[in-house]
Short mmCIF file of C-alpha atoms and ligand atoms in Angstrom, two decimals:
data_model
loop_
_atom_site.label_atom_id
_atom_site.label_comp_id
_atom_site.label_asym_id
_atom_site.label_seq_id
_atom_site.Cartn_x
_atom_site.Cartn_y
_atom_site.Cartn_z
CA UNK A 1 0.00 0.00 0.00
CA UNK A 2 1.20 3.25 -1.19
CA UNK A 3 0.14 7.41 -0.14
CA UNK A 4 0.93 9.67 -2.51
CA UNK A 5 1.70 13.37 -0.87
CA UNK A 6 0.67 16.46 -3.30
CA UNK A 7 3.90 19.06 -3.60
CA UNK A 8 2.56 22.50 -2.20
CA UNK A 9 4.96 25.27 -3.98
CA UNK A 10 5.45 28.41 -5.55
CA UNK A 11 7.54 27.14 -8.33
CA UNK A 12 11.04 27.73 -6.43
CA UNK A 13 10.09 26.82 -3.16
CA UNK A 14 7.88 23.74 -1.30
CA UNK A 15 5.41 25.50 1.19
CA UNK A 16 5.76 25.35 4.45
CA UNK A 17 2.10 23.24 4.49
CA UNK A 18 4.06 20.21 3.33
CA UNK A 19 5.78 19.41 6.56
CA UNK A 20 2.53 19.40 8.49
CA UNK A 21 0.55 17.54 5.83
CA UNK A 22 3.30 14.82 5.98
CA UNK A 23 2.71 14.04 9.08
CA UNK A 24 -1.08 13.59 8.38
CA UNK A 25 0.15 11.02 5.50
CA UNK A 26 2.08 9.11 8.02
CA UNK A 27 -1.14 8.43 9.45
CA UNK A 28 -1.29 5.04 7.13
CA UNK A 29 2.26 3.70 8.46
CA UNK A 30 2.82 3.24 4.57
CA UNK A 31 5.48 4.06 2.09
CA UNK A 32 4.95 7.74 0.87
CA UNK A 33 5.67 9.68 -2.76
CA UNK A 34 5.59 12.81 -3.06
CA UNK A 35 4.69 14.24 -6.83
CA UNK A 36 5.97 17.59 -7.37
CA UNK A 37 4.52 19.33 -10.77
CA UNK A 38 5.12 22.56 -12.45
CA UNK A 39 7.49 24.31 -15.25
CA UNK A 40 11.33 23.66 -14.11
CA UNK A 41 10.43 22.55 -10.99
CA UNK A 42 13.59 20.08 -9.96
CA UNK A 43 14.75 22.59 -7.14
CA UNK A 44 11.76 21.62 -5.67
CA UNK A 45 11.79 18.29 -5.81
CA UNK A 46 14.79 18.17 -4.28
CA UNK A 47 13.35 20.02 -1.06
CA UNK A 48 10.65 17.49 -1.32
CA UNK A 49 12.84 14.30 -1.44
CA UNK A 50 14.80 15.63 1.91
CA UNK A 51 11.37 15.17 3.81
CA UNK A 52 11.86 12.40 6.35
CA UNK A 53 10.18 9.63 5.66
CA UNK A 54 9.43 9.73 1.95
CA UNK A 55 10.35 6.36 -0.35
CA UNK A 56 10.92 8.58 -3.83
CA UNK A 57 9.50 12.07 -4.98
CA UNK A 58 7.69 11.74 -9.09
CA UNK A 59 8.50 14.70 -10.72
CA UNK A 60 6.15 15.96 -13.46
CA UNK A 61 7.69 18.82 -15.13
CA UNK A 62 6.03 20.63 -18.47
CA UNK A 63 5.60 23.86 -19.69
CA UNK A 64 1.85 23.87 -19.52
CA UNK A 65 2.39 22.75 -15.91
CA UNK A 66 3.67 26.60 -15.10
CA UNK A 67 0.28 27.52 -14.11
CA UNK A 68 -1.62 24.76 -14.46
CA UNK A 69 -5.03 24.09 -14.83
CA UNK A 70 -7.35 22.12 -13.06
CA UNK A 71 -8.58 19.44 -16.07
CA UNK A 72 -4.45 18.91 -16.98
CA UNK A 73 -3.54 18.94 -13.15
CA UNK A 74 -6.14 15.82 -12.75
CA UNK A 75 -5.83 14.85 -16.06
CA UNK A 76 -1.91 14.00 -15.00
CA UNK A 77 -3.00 12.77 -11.63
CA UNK A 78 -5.35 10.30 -12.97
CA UNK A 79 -2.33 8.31 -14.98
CA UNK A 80 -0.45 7.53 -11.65
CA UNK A 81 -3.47 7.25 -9.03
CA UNK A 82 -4.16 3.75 -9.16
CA UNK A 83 -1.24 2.95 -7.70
CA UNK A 84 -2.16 4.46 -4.30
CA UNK A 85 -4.30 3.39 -1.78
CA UNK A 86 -4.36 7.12 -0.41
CA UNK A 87 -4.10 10.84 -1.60
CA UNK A 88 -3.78 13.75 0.09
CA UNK A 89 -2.67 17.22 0.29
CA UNK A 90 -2.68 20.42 2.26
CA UNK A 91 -6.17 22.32 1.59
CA UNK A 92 -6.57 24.58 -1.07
CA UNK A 93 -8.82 25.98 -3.39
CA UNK A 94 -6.31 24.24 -6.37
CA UNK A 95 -5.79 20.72 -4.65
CA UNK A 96 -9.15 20.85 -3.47
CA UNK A 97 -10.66 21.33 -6.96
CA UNK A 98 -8.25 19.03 -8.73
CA UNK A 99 -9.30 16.24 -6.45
CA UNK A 100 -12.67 16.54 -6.77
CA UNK A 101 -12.16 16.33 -10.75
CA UNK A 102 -10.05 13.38 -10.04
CA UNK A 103 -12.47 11.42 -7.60
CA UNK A 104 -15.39 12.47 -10.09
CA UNK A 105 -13.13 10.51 -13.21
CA UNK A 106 -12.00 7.29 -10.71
CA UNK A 107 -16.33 7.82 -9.36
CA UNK A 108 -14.91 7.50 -5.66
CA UNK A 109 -15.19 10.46 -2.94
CA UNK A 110 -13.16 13.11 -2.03
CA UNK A 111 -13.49 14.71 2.06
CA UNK A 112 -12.33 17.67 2.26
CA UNK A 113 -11.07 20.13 4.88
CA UNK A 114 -9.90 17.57 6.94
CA UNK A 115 -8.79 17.86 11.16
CA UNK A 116 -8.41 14.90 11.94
CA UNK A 117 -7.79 11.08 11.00
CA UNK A 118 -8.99 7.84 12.30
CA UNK A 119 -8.36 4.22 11.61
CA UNK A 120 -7.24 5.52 8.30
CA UNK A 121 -10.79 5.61 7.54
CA UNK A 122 -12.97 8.39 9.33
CA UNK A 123 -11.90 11.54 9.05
CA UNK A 124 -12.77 14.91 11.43
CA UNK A 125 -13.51 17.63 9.17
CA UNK A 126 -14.32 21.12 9.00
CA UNK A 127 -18.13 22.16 7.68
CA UNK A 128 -19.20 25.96 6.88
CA UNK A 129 -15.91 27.83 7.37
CA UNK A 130 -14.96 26.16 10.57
CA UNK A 131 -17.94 27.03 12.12
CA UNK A 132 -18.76 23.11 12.55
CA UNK A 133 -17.42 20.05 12.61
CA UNK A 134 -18.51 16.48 11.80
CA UNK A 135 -17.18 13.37 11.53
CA UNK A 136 -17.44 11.22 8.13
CA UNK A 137 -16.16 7.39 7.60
CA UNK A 138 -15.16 6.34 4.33
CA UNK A 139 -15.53 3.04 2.67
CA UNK A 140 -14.00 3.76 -0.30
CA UNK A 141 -10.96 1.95 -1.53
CA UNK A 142 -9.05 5.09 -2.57
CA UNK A 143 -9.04 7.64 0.43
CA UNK A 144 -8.69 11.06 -1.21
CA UNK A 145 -8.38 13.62 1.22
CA UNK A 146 -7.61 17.18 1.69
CA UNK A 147 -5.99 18.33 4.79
CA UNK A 148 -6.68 21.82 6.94
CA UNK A 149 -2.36 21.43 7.69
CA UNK A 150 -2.15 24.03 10.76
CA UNK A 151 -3.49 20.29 12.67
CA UNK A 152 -1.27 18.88 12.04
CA UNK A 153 2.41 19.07 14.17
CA UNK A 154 5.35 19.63 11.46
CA UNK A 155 7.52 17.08 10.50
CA UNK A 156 11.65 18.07 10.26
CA UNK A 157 13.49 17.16 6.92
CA UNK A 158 15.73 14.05 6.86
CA UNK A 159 19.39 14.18 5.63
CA UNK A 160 19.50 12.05 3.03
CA UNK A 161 17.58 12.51 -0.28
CA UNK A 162 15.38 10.15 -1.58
CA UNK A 163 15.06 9.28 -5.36
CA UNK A 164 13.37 11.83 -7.81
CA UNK A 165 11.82 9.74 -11.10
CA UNK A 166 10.90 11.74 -13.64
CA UNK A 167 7.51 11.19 -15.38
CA UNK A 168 6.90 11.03 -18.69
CA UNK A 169 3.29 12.78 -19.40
CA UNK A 170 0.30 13.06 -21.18
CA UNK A 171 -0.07 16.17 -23.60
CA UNK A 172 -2.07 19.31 -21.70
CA UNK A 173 -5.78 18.63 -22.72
CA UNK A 174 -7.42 22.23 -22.06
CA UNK A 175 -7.47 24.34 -25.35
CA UNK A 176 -7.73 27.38 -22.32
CA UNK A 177 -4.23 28.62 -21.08
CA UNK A 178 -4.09 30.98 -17.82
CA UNK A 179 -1.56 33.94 -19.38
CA UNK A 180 -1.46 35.99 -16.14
CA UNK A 181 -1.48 35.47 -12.32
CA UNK A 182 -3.66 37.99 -10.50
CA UNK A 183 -1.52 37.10 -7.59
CA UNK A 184 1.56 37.37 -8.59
CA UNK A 185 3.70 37.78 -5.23
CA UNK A 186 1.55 34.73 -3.77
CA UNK A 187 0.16 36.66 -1.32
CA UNK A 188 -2.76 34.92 -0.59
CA UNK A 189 -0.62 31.71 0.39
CA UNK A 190 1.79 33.47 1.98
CA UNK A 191 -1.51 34.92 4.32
CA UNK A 192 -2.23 31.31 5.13
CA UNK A 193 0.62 30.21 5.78
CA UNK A 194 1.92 32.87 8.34
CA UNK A 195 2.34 32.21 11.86
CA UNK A 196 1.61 35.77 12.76
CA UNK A 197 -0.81 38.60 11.00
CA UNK A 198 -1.82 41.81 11.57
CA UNK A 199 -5.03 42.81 10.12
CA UNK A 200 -6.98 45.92 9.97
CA UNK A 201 -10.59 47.61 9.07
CA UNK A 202 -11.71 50.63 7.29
CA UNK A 203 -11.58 53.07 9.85
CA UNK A 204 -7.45 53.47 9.72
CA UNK A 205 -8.70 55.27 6.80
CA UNK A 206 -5.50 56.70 5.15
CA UNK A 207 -3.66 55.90 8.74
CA UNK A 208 -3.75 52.53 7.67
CA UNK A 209 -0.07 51.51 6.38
CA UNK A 210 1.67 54.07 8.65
CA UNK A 211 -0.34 52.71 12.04
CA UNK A 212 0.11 49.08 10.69
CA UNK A 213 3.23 48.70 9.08
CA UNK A 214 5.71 49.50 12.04
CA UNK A 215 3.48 46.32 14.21
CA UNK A 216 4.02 44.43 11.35
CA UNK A 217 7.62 44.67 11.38
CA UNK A 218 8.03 44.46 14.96
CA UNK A 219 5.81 41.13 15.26
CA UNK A 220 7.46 39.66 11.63
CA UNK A 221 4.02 39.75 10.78
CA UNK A 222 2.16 39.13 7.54
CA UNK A 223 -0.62 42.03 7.24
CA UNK A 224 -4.10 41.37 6.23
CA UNK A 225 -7.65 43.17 6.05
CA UNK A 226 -11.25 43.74 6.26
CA UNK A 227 -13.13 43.59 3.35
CA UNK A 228 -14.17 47.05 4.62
CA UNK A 229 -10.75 48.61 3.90
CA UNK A 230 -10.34 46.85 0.77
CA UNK A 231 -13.56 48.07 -0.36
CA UNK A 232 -12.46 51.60 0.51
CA UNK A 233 -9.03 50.88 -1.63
CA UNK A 234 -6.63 51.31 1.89
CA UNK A 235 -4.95 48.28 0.41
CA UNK A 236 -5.23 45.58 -2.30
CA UNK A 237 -8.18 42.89 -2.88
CA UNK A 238 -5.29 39.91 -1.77
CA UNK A 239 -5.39 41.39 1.57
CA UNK A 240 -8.85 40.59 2.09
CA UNK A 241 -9.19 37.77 4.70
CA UNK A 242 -12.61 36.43 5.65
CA UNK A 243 -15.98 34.24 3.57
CA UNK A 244 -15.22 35.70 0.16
CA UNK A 245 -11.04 36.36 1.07
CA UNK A 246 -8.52 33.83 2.51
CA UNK A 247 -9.34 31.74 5.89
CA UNK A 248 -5.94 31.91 7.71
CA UNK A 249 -4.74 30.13 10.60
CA UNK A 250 -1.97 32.21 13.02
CA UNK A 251 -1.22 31.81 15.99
CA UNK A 252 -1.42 35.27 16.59
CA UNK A 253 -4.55 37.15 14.72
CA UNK A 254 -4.11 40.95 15.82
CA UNK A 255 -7.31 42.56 14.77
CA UNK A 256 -6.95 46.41 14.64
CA UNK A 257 -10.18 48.63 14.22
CA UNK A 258 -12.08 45.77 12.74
CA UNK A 259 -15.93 45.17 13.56
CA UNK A 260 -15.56 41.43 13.39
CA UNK A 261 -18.47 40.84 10.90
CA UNK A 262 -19.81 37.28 10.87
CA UNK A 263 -18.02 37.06 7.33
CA UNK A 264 -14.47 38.23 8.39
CA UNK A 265 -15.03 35.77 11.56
CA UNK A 266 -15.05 32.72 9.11
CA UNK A 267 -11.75 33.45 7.54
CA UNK A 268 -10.00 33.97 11.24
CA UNK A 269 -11.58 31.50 13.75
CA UNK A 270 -8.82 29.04 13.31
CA UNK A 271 -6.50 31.05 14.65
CA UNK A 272 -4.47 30.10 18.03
CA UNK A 273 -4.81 33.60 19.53
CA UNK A 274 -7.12 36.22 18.35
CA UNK A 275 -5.88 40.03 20.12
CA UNK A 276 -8.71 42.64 19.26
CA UNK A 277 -8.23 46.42 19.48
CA UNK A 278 -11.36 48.16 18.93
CA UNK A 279 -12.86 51.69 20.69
CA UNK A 280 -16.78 50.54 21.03
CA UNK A 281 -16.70 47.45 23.67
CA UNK A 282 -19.74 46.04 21.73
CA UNK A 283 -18.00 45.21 19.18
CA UNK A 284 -18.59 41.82 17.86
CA UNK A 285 -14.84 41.02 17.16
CA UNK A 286 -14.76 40.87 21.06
CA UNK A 287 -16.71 38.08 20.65
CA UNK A 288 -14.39 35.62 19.28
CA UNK A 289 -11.23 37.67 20.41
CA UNK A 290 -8.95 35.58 23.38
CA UNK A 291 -7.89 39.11 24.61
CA UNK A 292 -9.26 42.57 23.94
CA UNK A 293 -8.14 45.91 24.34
CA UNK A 294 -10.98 49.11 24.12
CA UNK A 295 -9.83 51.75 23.53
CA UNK A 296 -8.78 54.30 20.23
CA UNK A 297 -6.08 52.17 18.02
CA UNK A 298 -4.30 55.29 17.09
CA UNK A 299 -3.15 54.97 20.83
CA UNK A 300 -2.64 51.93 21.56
CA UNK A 301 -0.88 50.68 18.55
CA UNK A 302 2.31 53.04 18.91
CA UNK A 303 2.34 52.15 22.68
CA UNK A 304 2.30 48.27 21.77
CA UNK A 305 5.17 48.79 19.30
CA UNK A 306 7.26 50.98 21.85
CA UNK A 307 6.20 47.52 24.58
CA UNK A 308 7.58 45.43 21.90
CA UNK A 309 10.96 47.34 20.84
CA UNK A 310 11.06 47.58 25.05
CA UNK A 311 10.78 43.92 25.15
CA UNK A 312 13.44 42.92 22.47
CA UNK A 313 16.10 45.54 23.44
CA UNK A 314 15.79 43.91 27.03
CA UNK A 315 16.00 40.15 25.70
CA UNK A 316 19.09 41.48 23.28
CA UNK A 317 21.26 43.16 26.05
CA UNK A 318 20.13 39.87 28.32
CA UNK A 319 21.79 37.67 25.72
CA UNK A 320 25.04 40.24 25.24
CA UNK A 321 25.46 40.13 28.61
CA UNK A 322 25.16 37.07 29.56
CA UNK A 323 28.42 34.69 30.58
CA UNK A 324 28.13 32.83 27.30
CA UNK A 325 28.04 36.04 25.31
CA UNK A 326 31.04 37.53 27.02
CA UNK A 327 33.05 34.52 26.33
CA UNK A 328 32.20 34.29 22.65
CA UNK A 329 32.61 38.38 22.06
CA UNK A 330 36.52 37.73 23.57
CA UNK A 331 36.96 34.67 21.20
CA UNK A 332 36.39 36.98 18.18
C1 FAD B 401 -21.40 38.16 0.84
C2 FAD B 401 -20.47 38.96 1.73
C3 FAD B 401 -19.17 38.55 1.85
C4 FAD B 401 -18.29 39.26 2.67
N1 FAD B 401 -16.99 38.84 2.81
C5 FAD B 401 -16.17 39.48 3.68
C6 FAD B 401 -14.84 39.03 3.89
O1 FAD B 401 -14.37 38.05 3.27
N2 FAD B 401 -14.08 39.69 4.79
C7 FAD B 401 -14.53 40.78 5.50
O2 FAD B 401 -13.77 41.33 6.32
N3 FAD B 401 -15.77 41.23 5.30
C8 FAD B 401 -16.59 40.62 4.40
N4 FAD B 401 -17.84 41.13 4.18
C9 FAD B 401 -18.18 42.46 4.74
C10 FAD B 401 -18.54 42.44 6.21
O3 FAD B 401 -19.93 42.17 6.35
C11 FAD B 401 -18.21 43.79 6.87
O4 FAD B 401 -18.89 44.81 6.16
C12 FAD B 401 -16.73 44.15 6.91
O5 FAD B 401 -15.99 43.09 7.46
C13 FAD B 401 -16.56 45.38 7.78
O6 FAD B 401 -15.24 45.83 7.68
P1 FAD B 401 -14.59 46.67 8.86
O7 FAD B 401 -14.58 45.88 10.12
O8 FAD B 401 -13.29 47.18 8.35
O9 FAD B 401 -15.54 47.96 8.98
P2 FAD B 401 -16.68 48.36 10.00
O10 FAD B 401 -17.69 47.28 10.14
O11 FAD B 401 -17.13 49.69 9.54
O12 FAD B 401 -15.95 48.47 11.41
C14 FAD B 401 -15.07 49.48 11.76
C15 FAD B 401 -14.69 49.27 13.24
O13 FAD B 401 -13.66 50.18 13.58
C16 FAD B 401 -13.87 50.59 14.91
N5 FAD B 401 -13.17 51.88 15.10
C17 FAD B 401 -13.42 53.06 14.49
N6 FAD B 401 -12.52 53.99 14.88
C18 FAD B 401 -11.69 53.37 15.76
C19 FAD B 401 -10.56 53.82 16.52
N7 FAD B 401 -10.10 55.08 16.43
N8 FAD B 401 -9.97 52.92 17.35
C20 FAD B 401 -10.41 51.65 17.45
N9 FAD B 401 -11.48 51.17 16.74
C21 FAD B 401 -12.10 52.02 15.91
C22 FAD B 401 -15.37 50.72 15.05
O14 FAD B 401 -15.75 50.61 16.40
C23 FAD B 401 -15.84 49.52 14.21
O15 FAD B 401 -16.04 48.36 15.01
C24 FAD B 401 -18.74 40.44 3.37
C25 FAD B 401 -20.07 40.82 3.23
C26 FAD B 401 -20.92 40.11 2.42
C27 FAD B 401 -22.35 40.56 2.31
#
C-alpha cells in the first residue's frame, strides 16, 4: 500500500504546508511519494525528497504545468493514481478542486477540509468555514483527502535525499491557457501560511499603512484586512481575509479597528490567539477575540510597538550580557 503526498509550492520553493501535511500522511504507516509538478520545478523536488520519511518524490515537469489548470492537473494525476491506496494534500482551493475532478473521473469520494484522522478511515472535518465540525467514515478503496495542515504538528526534513523519477506525461488537454497570475507575489498563500498577522478595518482610513506597518515589522508579521478597507481601496483585494477572502490560521490574529463581521469571523476563527483592538466594547470582534483591548487604536498601537521594541532591546542586552556572550565576544 502506497500514499501519494501532493507538492505545495510556488515554483522555487515547497510551502511550508508540506511538513505538516506529511505528518497527516504518516497516518497510514505506509510508504509515501511525493509528486511535485510545475514548469522547471527540480529545485523543488529536491526540497521534497529531503522530507523524512518519503520512499521517492515523481517529478512531473512541463511547460503547460507553469500555471496549471485544473482538467491537466487531474488529467496528470489520474495516470499515476491507481497505484495508491491514499491521496492527500494540504487544503486549497487548487488541490481541493483538482481532487474533486479526479475522484469524479476514478467515481470515488473526495473529504475535504480535513482535522483529523482515524483508523485511516474516518476523518474529522471542518463544515461551513470552521464554524462546525462532523465526523465522516469512508468506505471507499481510494481515500482522497484534503488536509486543513495548521493540525497537524510539522515534520523536520531528513538528511538524506530520496530518489526523484521523472515522469513522462500526457499532452495538456485544455485548449484554455491561464496567461497571467492575478496574484503574482503569492500573497494569498503566503496569508495562510503565516504564523503571525496583523489585520486591519476601514476606519485606519489613510492611517492605515503608517499605524500598521511599524506592528508588522516588529511582530514579523504578515498584514491582512477587512473587506471594509479593501472596499475603501486602503490596500489591495489579496489582503482581504474572511468568507469571500482567505481563511488563515496564526497563531497570533491581531485585529486592529475591525468590527468582526460574521463574514471576516469565518476566515479567522482558526487562529491560536485572536488580540482585538477596537474603541466601542460592543464590538462583535470581542466576541471571538482571546484578549481585547478598548480603547482608540491610534493609541494603543504606537504604545504596543514601543512595549515590543522595550521587550526585544531587554531580551538582546540579556543575551550580550550574559556569561556565554562575554566569552564568545573575547573569542572573536
Ligand atoms: C457576501 C459577503 C461577503 C463578505 N466577505 C467578507 C470578507 O471576506 N471579509 C470581510 O472582512 N468582510 C466581508 N464582508 C463584509 C462584512 O460584512 C463587513 O462589512 C466588513 O468586514 C466590515 O469591515 P470593517 O470591520 O473594516 O468595517 P466596519 O464594520 O465599519 O468596522 C469598523 C470598526 O472600527 C472601529 N473603530 C473606528 N474607529 C476606531 C478607533 N479610532 N480605534 C479603534 N477602533 C475604531 C469601530 O468601532 C468599528 O467596530 C462580506 C459581506 C458580504 C455581504
Amino acid at each position: 500500500m502506497k500514499v501519494l503526498l501532493l507538492a505545495d509550492h510556488d515554483g522555487r520553493e515547497l510551502a511550508e504546508a508540506m511538513r505538516n501535511t506529511l505528518t497527516a500522511a504518516q497516518t497510514w504507516n505506509a510508504e509515501i511519494e511525493v509528486l511535485v509538478c510545475g514548469h522547471e520545478v527540480q529545485p523543488v523536488a529536491e526540497q521534497a525528497a529531503l522530507l523524512a520519511g518519503v520512499s521517492s518524490v515523481l517529478l512531473a515537469d512541463a511547460p503547460y504545468l507553469a500555471q496549471a489548470l485544473i482538467e491537466d492537473f487531474s488529467a496528470l494525476l489520474a495516470t499515476v493514481s491507481s497505484q495508491y491506496k491514499v491521496i492527500i494534500a494540504p487544503h486549497n482551493r487548487f488541490f481541493a478542486s483538482g481532487l474533486a475532478h479526479l475522484a469524479g473521473r476514478c467515481d470515488t469520494g473526495l473529504i475535504q477540509d480535513v482535522i483529523e484522522i482515524y483508523n485511516g478511515n474516518t476523518y474529522v472535518r471542518q463544515r461551513c468555514a470552521g464554524v462546525a465540525t462532523e465526523t465522516v467514515h469512508s468506505s471507499e478503496a481510494q481515500q482522497i483527502l484534503t488536509v486543513r495542515f495548521t493540525r497537524f504538528a510539522p515534520c523536520s526534513f531528513g538528511t538524506a535525499a530520496s530518489p526523484i523519477r521523472v515522469l513522462s506525461l500526457p499532452d495538456g488537454r485544455s485548449s484554455t491557457r491561464r496567461t497571467q497570475s492575478a496574484s503574482p507575489q503569492g500573497l494569498r498563500s503566503r496569508l495562510r501560511e503565516a504564523r503571525v498577522i496583523v489585520s486591519g478595518g476601514r476606519s485606519l482610513g489613510e492611517r492605515f499603512l503608517p499605524t500598521l506597518q511599524p506592528l508588522a515589522a516588529a511582530l514579523g508579521a504578515q498584514m491582512g484586512a477587512t473587506r471594509g478597507a479593501v472596499d475603501n481601496k486602503l490596500v489591495p483585494r489579496d489582503w482581504q481575509i474572511g468568507q469571500t477572502g482567505s481563511s488563515v490560521e496564526p497563531q497570533l490574529y491581531v485585529a486592529v479597528g475591525a468590527s468582526g463581521a460574521t463574514q471576516h469571523q469565518v476566515g479567522i476563527r482558526n487562529s491560536s490567539f485572536i488580540l482585538a483592538i477596537n474603541k466601542d466594547p460592543k464590538a462583535p470582534i470581542f466576541g471571538i477575540a482571546d484578549f481585547g483591548l478598548v480603547g482608540d487604536m491610534f493609541e494603543i498601537v504606537p504604545k504596543l510597538i514601543d512595549a515590543l521594541e522595550e521587550t526585544q532591546r531587554k531580551t538582546l542586552s540579556k543575551k550580550v550580557e550574559s556569561p556565554e556572550a562575554i566569552q564568545e565576544s573575547m573569542h572573536c
